[in-house]
């Protein structure tokens, strides 16, 4: 029997677990997030004070932290992916823009001409604000600053290893056959957690990634048997898990 772990909280992975089990009967699945997040101090001046604000949310987690602490964003709102858009809209936030390609590069390429057109037509200067984690990448900030926009990176939460995740892995008698990784920080937490596990990762272990940045992080740690989902959406994660299992 195949044994795999979905690297998300159980309530967030329910659709994925049900989808996989509806297709593959001989499988055991567990859910556990490798990371947890907690609020960190932030100067609200980091949100910018000049011009009209445009908030860029790159994850549901970032959107959740922002709304819980500061309420609904006042200004235009951009969501990098469908899951983030759904969370924002469930809270009553109208999402102004979501890119067709759910990556930082896709967002940058599609949002830049839209913002330039909007500013020119309304004779304003939009200030971009990205509420995010303490380990966020700088791609979007550097891209938009290079193209003449004020861009504020505002870390509002920090990411740390989930201690329950480490205990879970230490309690396993063998390495899982596959693990679904949802972020580069999740990969880093996995690497740290398996140091104390009573088993080693073998050549048959399958790392399933939900995007190119996560795949890149897995490759940095030497993983070669990697399958990447078309997107982090449940249907695409189910598809890549099932297809990978059938190939073996």
Coordinates of C-alpha atoms in Angstrom, one line a residue:
X1 CA 0.0 0.0 0.0
X2 CA 1.3 3.5 -0.9
X3 CA 1.7 6.0 1.9
X4 CA 1.8 9.7 1.2
X5 CA 1.6 12.9 3.1
X6 CA -0.1 16.1 2.0
X7 CA 1.8 19.0 3.4
X8 CA -1.2 21.1 4.5
X9 CA -3.5 21.4 7.4
X10 CA -6.2 18.6 7.2
X11 CA -9.1 21.0 6.7
X12 CA -7.3 22.7 3.7
X13 CA -6.4 19.3 2.2
X14 CA -9.8 17.6 2.5
X15 CA -10.7 18.0 -1.2
X16 CA -7.3 16.6 -2.2
X17 CA -7.6 13.6 0.0
X18 CA -11.1 12.8 -1.1
X19 CA -10.2 13.2 -4.7
X20 CA -7.2 10.9 -4.6
X21 CA -9.0 8.2 -2.6
X22 CA -11.9 8.3 -5.1
X23 CA -9.5 7.2 -7.8
X24 CA -6.9 5.2 -5.9
X25 CA -8.3 2.8 -3.3
X26 CA -5.0 1.1 -2.1
X27 CA -3.5 4.2 -0.5
X28 CA -3.0 5.7 2.9
X29 CA -2.8 9.5 3.3
X30 CA -1.9 11.8 6.2
X31 CA -2.0 15.6 6.3
X32 CA 0.3 17.9 8.2
X33 CA 1.6 21.4 7.5
X34 CA 5.5 21.6 7.8
X35 CA 5.3 25.2 8.8
X36 CA 3.2 27.4 11.0
X37 CA 3.0 31.2 11.0
X38 CA 2.7 33.8 13.7
X39 CA 2.3 37.6 13.5
X40 CA 5.3 39.8 13.7
X41 CA 5.6 43.4 14.4
X42 CA 5.1 45.7 11.5
X43 CA 5.2 49.5 11.1
X44 CA 2.0 50.6 9.3
X45 CA 4.2 53.1 7.6
X46 CA 5.4 50.2 5.6
X47 CA 2.1 50.3 3.8
X48 CA 2.9 53.5 2.1
X49 CA 1.3 56.9 2.5
X50 CA 1.4 58.5 -0.9
X51 CA -0.9 58.0 -3.8
X52 CA -3.6 55.3 -4.2
X53 CA -2.7 52.0 -2.6
X54 CA -2.7 48.7 -4.4
X55 CA -2.4 45.6 -2.1
X56 CA -0.7 42.6 -3.6
X57 CA -1.6 39.3 -1.9
X58 CA 0.6 36.3 -2.9
X59 CA -1.0 33.7 -0.7
X60 CA -4.2 32.9 1.3
X61 CA -2.1 32.9 4.4
X62 CA -0.9 36.4 3.8
X63 CA -4.4 37.6 3.1
X64 CA -5.7 36.0 6.3
X65 CA -3.0 37.5 8.5
X66 CA -3.6 41.0 7.0
X67 CA -7.4 40.9 7.4
X68 CA -7.2 39.5 11.0
X69 CA -4.9 42.3 12.1
X70 CA -5.8 45.3 10.0
X71 CA -9.2 44.7 8.6
X72 CA -10.1 44.9 4.9
X73 CA -7.5 46.6 2.6
X74 CA -8.3 50.1 1.6
X75 CA -7.4 50.4 -2.1
X76 CA -7.1 48.2 -5.1
X77 CA -6.5 44.5 -4.3
X78 CA -4.5 42.0 -6.4
X79 CA -4.5 38.2 -5.8
X80 CA -1.8 36.1 -7.3
X81 CA -3.9 33.0 -7.4
X82 CA -7.4 31.6 -7.3
X83 CA -7.2 30.4 -3.7
X84 CA -6.1 33.8 -2.5
X85 CA -8.9 35.5 -4.5
X86 CA -11.5 33.1 -3.0
X87 CA -10.4 33.9 0.5
X88 CA -10.4 37.6 -0.1
X89 CA -13.8 37.6 -1.7
X90 CA -15.2 35.4 1.1
X91 CA -14.3 38.3 3.4
X92 CA -16.1 40.8 1.2
X93 CA -13.0 42.1 -0.7
X94 CA -13.5 42.8 -4.4
X95 CA -10.4 41.6 -6.2
X96 CA -9.3 44.1 -8.8
X97 CA -7.0 41.8 -10.7
X98 CA -5.8 38.2 -10.8
X99 CA -3.2 37.1 -13.4
X100 CA -3.9 34.2 -15.7
X101 CA -0.4 32.8 -14.8
X102 CA -0.3 32.2 -11.1
X103 CA 3.4 33.0 -10.5
X104 CA 5.3 36.2 -9.5
X105 CA 6.6 36.4 -13.0
X106 CA 3.1 36.0 -14.5
X107 CA 1.7 38.6 -12.1
X108 CA 4.4 41.1 -12.9
X109 CA 4.1 40.8 -16.7
X110 CA 0.3 41.1 -16.7
X111 CA -0.1 43.7 -13.9
X112 CA 2.5 46.3 -15.1
X113 CA 0.7 47.4 -18.3
X114 CA -2.6 47.5 -16.5
X115 CA -1.3 49.7 -13.7
X116 CA 0.4 52.1 -16.2
X117 CA -2.8 52.4 -18.1
X118 CA -4.9 52.9 -14.9
X119 CA -2.5 55.6 -13.6
X120 CA -2.4 57.5 -16.9
X121 CA -6.2 57.5 -17.3
X122 CA -6.8 58.6 -13.7
X123 CA -3.8 60.9 -13.5
X124 CA -2.6 59.3 -10.2
X125 CA 0.4 57.4 -9.0
X126 CA -0.3 54.0 -7.5
X127 CA 1.8 52.8 -4.6
X128 CA 2.1 49.0 -4.4
X129 CA 2.1 47.2 -1.0
X130 CA 2.8 43.5 -0.5
X131 CA 1.8 42.2 2.9
X132 CA 3.8 39.0 3.3
X133 CA 6.0 36.7 5.3
X134 CA 9.5 37.4 6.8
X135 CA 11.1 35.2 4.1
X136 CA 9.4 36.6 1.0
X137 CA 11.3 36.9 -2.2
X138 CA 12.2 40.3 -3.7
X139 CA 11.3 39.6 -7.3
X140 CA 8.1 41.7 -7.4
X141 CA 9.6 44.5 -5.4
X142 CA 12.6 44.8 -7.7
X143 CA 10.5 44.4 -10.9
X144 CA 8.1 47.2 -10.1
X145 CA 10.7 49.5 -8.6
X146 CA 12.7 49.1 -11.8
X147 CA 9.6 50.1 -13.7
X148 CA 9.1 53.3 -11.7
X149 CA 6.6 52.3 -9.0
X150 CA 6.9 52.8 -5.3
X151 CA 6.8 49.2 -3.8
X152 CA 6.6 48.4 -0.1
X153 CA 7.3 44.9 1.1
X154 CA 5.6 44.6 4.5
X155 CA 6.4 41.5 6.5
X156 CA 3.4 40.9 8.7
X157 CA 4.0 37.3 9.8
X158 CA 7.0 35.0 10.3
X159 CA 7.3 31.3 9.2
X160 CA 8.7 28.7 11.5
X161 CA 9.0 24.9 11.6
X162 CA 5.8 23.2 12.9
X163 CA 6.9 21.2 16.0
X164 CA 4.0 18.7 15.5
X165 CA 5.4 18.0 12.0
X166 CA 8.7 16.9 13.4
X167 CA 7.0 14.6 15.9
X168 CA 4.9 13.1 13.2
X169 CA 7.8 12.2 11.0
X170 CA 9.8 10.8 13.9
X171 CA 6.8 8.6 14.7
X172 CA 6.8 6.9 11.3
X173 CA 8.4 3.5 10.9
X174 CA 9.4 4.3 7.3
X175 CA 9.7 7.1 4.8
X176 CA 6.5 8.1 3.0
X177 CA 6.3 7.1 -0.6
X178 CA 5.5 10.7 -1.5
X179 CA 5.1 14.1 0.0
X180 CA 3.2 17.1 -1.5
X181 CA 5.2 20.3 -0.9
X182 CA 3.4 23.6 -1.0
X183 CA 6.2 26.1 -0.6
X184 CA 9.9 26.5 -0.6
X185 CA 9.7 27.1 3.2
X186 CA 7.9 23.8 3.5
X187 CA 10.8 22.1 1.8
X188 CA 13.3 23.7 4.2
X189 CA 11.1 22.6 7.1
X190 CA 11.0 19.0 5.8
X191 CA 14.8 18.9 5.5
X192 CA 15.2 20.1 9.1
X193 CA 12.5 17.7 10.4
X194 CA 13.8 14.5 8.8
X195 CA 17.2 15.0 10.5
X196 CA 15.8 13.2 13.6
X197 CA 13.6 10.7 11.8
X198 CA 14.4 7.0 12.3
X199 CA 14.5 6.4 8.5
X200 CA 16.3 7.9 5.5
X201 CA 14.8 9.2 2.2
X202 CA 15.4 6.6 -0.5
X203 CA 15.7 6.8 -4.2
X204 CA 12.1 5.8 -4.7
X205 CA 10.7 8.8 -2.7
X206 CA 8.6 11.1 -4.9
X207 CA 8.5 14.8 -4.1
X208 CA 5.4 16.5 -5.5
X209 CA 5.7 20.2 -5.9
X210 CA 2.9 22.7 -6.5
X211 CA 5.0 25.3 -8.4
X212 CA 8.3 26.2 -10.0
X213 CA 9.8 28.0 -6.9
X214 CA 9.1 24.9 -4.7
X215 CA 10.6 22.6 -7.4
X216 CA 13.7 24.8 -7.5
X217 CA 14.1 24.5 -3.7
X218 CA 13.7 20.7 -3.9
X219 CA 16.4 20.6 -6.6
X220 CA 18.7 22.7 -4.5
X221 CA 18.5 20.0 -1.8
X222 CA 19.4 17.3 -4.4
X223 CA 15.9 15.8 -5.0
X224 CA 15.6 14.5 -8.6
X225 CA 12.4 12.4 -8.5
X226 CA 10.0 15.4 -8.6
X227 CA 6.6 15.8 -10.2
X228 CA 5.2 19.4 -10.5
X229 CA 1.5 20.1 -10.4
X230 CA 0.1 22.5 -13.0
X231 CA -1.2 24.7 -10.2
X232 CA -1.8 24.4 -6.4
X233 CA -5.5 23.9 -7.1
X234 CA -6.9 20.7 -5.6
X235 CA -7.8 19.2 -8.9
X236 CA -4.3 19.7 -10.3
X237 CA -2.7 18.3 -7.1
X238 CA -5.0 15.2 -7.3
X239 CA -4.1 14.7 -10.9
X240 CA -0.3 14.8 -10.4
X241 CA -0.5 12.5 -7.4
X242 CA -2.7 9.9 -9.2
X243 CA -0.6 10.1 -12.5
X244 CA 2.6 9.7 -10.6
X245 CA 1.3 6.6 -8.7
X246 CA 0.1 5.0 -11.9
X247 CA 3.4 5.5 -13.6
X248 CA 5.2 3.5 -10.9

